[in-house]
Backbone as a chain_set.jsonl record, in Angstrom:
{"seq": "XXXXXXXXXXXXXXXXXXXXXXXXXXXXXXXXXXXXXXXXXXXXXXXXXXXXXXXXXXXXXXXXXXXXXXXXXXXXXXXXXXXXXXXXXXXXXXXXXXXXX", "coords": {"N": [[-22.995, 5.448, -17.68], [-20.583, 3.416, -19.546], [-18.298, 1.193, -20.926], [-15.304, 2.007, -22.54], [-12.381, 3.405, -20.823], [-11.092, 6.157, -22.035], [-10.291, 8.177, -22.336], [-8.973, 8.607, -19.538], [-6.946, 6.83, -20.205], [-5.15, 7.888, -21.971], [-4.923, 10.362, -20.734], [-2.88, 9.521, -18.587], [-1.214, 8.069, -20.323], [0.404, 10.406, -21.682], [1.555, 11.202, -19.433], [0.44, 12.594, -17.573], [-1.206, 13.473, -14.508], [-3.573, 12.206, -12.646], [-7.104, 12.782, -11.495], [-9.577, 11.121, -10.257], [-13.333, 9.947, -10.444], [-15.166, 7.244, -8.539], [-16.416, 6.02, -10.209], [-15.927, 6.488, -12.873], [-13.027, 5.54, -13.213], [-14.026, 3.016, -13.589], [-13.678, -0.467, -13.945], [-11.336, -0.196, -14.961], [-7.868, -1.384, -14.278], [-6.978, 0.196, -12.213], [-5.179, 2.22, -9.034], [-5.935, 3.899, -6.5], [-4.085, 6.264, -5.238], [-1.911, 5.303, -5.944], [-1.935, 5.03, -9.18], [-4.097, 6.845, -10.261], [-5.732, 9.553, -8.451], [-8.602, 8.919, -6.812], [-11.794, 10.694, -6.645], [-14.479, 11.035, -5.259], [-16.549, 13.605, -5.067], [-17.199, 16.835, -5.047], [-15.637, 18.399, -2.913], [-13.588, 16.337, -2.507], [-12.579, 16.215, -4.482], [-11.805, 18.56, -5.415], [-9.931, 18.536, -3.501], [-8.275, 16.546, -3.9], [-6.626, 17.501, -6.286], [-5.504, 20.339, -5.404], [-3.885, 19.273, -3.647], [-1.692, 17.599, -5.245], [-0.763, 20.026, -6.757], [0.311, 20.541, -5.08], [2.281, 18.558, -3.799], [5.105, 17.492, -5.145], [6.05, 15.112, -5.279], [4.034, 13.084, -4.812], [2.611, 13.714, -7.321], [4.962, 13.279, -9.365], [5.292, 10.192, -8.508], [2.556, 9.179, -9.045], [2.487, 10.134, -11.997], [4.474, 7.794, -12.958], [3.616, 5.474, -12.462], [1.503, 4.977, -13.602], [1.823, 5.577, -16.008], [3.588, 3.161, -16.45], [1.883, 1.4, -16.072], [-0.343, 1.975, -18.241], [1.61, 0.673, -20.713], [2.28, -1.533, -19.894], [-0.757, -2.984, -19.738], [-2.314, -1.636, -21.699], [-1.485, -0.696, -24.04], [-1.617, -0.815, -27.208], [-0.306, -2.858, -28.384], [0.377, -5.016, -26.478], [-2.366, -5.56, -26.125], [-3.177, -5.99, -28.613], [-1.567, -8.537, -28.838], [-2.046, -10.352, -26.963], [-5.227, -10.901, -27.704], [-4.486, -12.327, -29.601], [-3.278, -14.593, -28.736], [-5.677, -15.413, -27.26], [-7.109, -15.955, -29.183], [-5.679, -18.746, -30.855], [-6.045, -20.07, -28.373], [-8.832, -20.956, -28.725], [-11.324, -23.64, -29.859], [-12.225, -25.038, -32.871], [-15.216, -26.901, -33.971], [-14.806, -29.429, -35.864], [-15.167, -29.518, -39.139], [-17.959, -30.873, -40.82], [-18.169, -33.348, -43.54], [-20.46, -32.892, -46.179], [-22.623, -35.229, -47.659], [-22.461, -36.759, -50.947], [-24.872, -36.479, -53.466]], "CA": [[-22.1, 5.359, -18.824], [-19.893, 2.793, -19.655], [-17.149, 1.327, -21.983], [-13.549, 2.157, -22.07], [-11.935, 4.554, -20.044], [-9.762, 6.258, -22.958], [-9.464, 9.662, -21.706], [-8.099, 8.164, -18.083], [-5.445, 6.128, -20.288], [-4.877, 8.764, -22.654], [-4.084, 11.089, -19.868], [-1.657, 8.816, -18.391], [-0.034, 7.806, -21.492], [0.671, 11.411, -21.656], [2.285, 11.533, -18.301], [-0.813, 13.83, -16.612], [-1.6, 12.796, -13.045], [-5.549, 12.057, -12.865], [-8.206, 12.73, -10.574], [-11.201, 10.836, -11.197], [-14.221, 9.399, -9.304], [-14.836, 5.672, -8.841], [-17.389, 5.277, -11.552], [-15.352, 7.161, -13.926], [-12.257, 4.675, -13.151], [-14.767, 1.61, -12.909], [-13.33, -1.345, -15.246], [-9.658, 0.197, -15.425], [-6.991, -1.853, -13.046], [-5.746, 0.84, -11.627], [-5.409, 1.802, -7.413], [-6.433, 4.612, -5.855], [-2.904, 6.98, -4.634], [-0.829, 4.501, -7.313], [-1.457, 5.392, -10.509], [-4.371, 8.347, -9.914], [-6.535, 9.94, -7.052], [-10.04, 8.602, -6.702], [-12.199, 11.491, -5.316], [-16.211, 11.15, -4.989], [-17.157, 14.61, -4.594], [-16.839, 17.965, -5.454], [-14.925, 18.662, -2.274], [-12.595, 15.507, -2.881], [-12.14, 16.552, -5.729], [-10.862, 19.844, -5.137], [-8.673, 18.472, -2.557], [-6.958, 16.003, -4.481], [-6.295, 18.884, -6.97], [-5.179, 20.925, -4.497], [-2.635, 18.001, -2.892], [-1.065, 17.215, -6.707], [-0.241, 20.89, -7.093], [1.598, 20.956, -3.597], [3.637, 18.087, -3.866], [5.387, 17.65, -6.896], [6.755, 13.621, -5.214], [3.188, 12.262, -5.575], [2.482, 14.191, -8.829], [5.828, 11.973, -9.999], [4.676, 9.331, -8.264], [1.057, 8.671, -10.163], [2.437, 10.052, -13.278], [5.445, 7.021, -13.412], [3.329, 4.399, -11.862], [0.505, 5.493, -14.256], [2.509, 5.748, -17.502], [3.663, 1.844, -16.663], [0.376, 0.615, -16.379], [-0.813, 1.761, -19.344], [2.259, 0.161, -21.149], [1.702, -2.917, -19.521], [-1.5, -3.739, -20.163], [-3.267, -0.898, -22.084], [-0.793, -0.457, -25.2], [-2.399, -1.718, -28.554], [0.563, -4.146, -29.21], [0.057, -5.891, -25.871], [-3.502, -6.025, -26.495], [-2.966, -7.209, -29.604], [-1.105, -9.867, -28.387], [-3.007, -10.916, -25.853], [-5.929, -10.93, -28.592], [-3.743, -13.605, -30.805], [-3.306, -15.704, -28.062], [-6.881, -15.743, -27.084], [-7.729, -16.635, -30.627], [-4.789, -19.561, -30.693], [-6.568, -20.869, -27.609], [-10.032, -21.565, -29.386], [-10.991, -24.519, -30.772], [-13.659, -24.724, -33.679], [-15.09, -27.958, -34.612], [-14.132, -30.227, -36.987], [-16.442, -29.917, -40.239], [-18.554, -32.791, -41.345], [-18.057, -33.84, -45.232], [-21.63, -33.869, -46.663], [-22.376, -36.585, -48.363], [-22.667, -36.002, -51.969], [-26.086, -37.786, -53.796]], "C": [[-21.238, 4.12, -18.681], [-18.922, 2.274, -20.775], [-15.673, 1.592, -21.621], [-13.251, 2.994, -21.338], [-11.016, 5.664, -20.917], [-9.686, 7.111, -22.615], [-8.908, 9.558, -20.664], [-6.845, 7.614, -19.005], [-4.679, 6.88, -21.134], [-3.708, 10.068, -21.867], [-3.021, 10.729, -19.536], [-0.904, 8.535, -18.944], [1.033, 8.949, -21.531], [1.758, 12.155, -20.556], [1.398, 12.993, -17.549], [-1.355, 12.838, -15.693], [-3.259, 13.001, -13.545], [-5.906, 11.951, -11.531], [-9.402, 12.22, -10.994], [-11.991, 10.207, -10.204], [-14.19, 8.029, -9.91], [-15.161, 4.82, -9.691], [-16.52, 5.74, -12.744], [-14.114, 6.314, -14.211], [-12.586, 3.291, -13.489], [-14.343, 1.155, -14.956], [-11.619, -1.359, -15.255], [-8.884, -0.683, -13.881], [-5.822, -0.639, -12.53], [-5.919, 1.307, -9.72], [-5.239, 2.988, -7.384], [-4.776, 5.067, -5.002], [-2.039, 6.157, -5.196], [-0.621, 4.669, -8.463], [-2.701, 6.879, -10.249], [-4.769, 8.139, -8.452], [-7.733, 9.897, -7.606], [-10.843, 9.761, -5.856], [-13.862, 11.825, -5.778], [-17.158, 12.331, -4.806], [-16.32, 15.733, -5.178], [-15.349, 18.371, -4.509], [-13.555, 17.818, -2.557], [-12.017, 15.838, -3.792], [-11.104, 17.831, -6.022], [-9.557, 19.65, -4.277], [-7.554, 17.533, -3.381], [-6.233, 16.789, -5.691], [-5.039, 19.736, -6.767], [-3.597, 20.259, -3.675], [-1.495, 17.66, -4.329], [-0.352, 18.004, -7.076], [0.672, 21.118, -6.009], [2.38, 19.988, -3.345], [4.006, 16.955, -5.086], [5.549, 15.877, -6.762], [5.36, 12.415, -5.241], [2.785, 12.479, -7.201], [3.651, 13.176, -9.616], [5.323, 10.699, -9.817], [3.439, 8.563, -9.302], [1.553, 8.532, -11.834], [3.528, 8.455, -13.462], [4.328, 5.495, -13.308], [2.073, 3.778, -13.221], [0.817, 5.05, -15.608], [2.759, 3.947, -17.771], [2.971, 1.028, -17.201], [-0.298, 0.525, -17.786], [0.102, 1.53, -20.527], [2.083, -0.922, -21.313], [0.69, -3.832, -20.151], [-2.699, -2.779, -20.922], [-2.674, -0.522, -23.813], [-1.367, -1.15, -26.064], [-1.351, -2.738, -28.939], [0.407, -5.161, -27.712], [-1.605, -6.158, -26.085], [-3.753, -6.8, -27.487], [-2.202, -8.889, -29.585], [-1.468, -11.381, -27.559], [-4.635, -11.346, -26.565], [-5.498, -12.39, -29.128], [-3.781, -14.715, -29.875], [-4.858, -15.957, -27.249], [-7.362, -16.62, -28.676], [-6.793, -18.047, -30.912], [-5.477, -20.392, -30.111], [-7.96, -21.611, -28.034], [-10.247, -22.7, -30.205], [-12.543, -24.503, -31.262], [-13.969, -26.541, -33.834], [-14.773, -28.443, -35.946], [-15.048, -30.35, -38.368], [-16.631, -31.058, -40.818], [-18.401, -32.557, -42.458], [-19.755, -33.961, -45.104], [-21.81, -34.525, -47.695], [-23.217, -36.342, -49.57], [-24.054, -37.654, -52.77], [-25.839, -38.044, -55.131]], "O": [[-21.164, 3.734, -17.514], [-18.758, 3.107, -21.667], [-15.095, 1.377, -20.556], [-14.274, 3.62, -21.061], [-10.053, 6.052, -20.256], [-8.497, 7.225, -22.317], [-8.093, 10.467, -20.511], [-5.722, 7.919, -18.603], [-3.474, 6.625, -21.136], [-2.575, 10.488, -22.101], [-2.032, 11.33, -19.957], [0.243, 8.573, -18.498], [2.24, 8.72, -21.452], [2.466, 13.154, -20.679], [1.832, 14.075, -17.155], [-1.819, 11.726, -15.948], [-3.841, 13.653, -14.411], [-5.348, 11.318, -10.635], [-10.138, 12.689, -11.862], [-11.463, 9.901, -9.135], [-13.69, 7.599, -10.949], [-14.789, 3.692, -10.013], [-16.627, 4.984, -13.709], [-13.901, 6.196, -15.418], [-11.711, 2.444, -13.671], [-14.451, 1.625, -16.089], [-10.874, -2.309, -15.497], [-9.303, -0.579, -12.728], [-4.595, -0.553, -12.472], [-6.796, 0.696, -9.109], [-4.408, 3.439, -8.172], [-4.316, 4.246, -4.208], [-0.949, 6.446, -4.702], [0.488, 4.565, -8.986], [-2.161, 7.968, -10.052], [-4.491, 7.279, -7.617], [-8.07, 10.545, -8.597], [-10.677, 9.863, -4.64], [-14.248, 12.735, -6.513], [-18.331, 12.181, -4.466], [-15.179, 15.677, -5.638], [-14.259, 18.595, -5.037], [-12.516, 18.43, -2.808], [-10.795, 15.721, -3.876], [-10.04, 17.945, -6.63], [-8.513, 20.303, -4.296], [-6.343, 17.733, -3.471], [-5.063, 16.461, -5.889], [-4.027, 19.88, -7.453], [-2.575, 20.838, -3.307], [-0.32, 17.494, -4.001], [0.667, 17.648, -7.666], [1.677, 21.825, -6.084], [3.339, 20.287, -2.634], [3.419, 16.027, -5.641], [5.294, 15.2, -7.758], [5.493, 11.234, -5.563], [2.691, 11.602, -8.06], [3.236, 12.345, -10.424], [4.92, 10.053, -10.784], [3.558, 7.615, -10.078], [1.336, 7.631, -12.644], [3.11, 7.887, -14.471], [4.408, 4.594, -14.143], [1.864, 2.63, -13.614], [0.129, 4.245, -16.236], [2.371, 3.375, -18.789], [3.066, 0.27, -18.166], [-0.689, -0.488, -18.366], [-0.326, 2.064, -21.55], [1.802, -1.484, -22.371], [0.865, -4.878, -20.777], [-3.882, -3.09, -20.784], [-3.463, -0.12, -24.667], [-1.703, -2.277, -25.699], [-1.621, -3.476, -29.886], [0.302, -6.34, -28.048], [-1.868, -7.354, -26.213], [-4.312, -7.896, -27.491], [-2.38, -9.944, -30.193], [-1.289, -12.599, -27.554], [-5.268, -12.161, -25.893], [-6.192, -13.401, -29.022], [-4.315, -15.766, -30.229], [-4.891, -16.983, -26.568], [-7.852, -17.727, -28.9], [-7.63, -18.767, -31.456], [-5.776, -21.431, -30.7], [-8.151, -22.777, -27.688], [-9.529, -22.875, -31.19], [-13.579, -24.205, -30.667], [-13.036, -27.343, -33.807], [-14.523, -27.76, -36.939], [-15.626, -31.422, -38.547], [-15.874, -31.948, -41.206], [-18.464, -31.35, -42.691], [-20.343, -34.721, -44.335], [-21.093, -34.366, -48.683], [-24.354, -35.876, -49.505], [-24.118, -38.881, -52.687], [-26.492, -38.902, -55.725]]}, "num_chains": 1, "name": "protein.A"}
């Protein structure tokens, strides 16, 4: 699969800690015990679960760090912005006059 991640930034927007595996993250700038928990496996999976519900100071943690990020650089008005100034930067050529008979 591939494409956006919108249910990872969705979540976060939301302020919901995330567990996700690495393919499921893959594309998104985000870090592994910073904004979610990366976990490869069923077992991982359960454990970082498991770790989120028992302490509430990473659960804050991810969700604040999390919520930034996708402010930063995931919000449709910085994108859009960042859009405009890509398009700004382009240069088209110069059209030729054709020459009338």
């Amino acid at each position: 699969a591939g494409g956006t991640r919108i249910k990872i930034l969705e979540a976060m927007s939301l302020g919901l800690p995330v567990v996700s595996t690495t393919i499921g993250a893959e594309g998104l700038e985000v870090s592994d015990r910073e904004h979610l928990l990366l976990a490869d496996t069923p077992t991982e999976m359960a454990r970082g679960i498991l770790e989120l519900c028992q302490h509430q100071e990473l659960w804050q943690h991810l969700i604040q760090n999390a919520r930034q990020l996708v402010t930063q650089k995931y919000d449709w008005e910085t994108i859009g912005q960042k859009m405009l100034l890509s398009y700004s930067q382009l240069q088209f050529p110069t059209p030729t006059r054709r020459k009338e008979r």
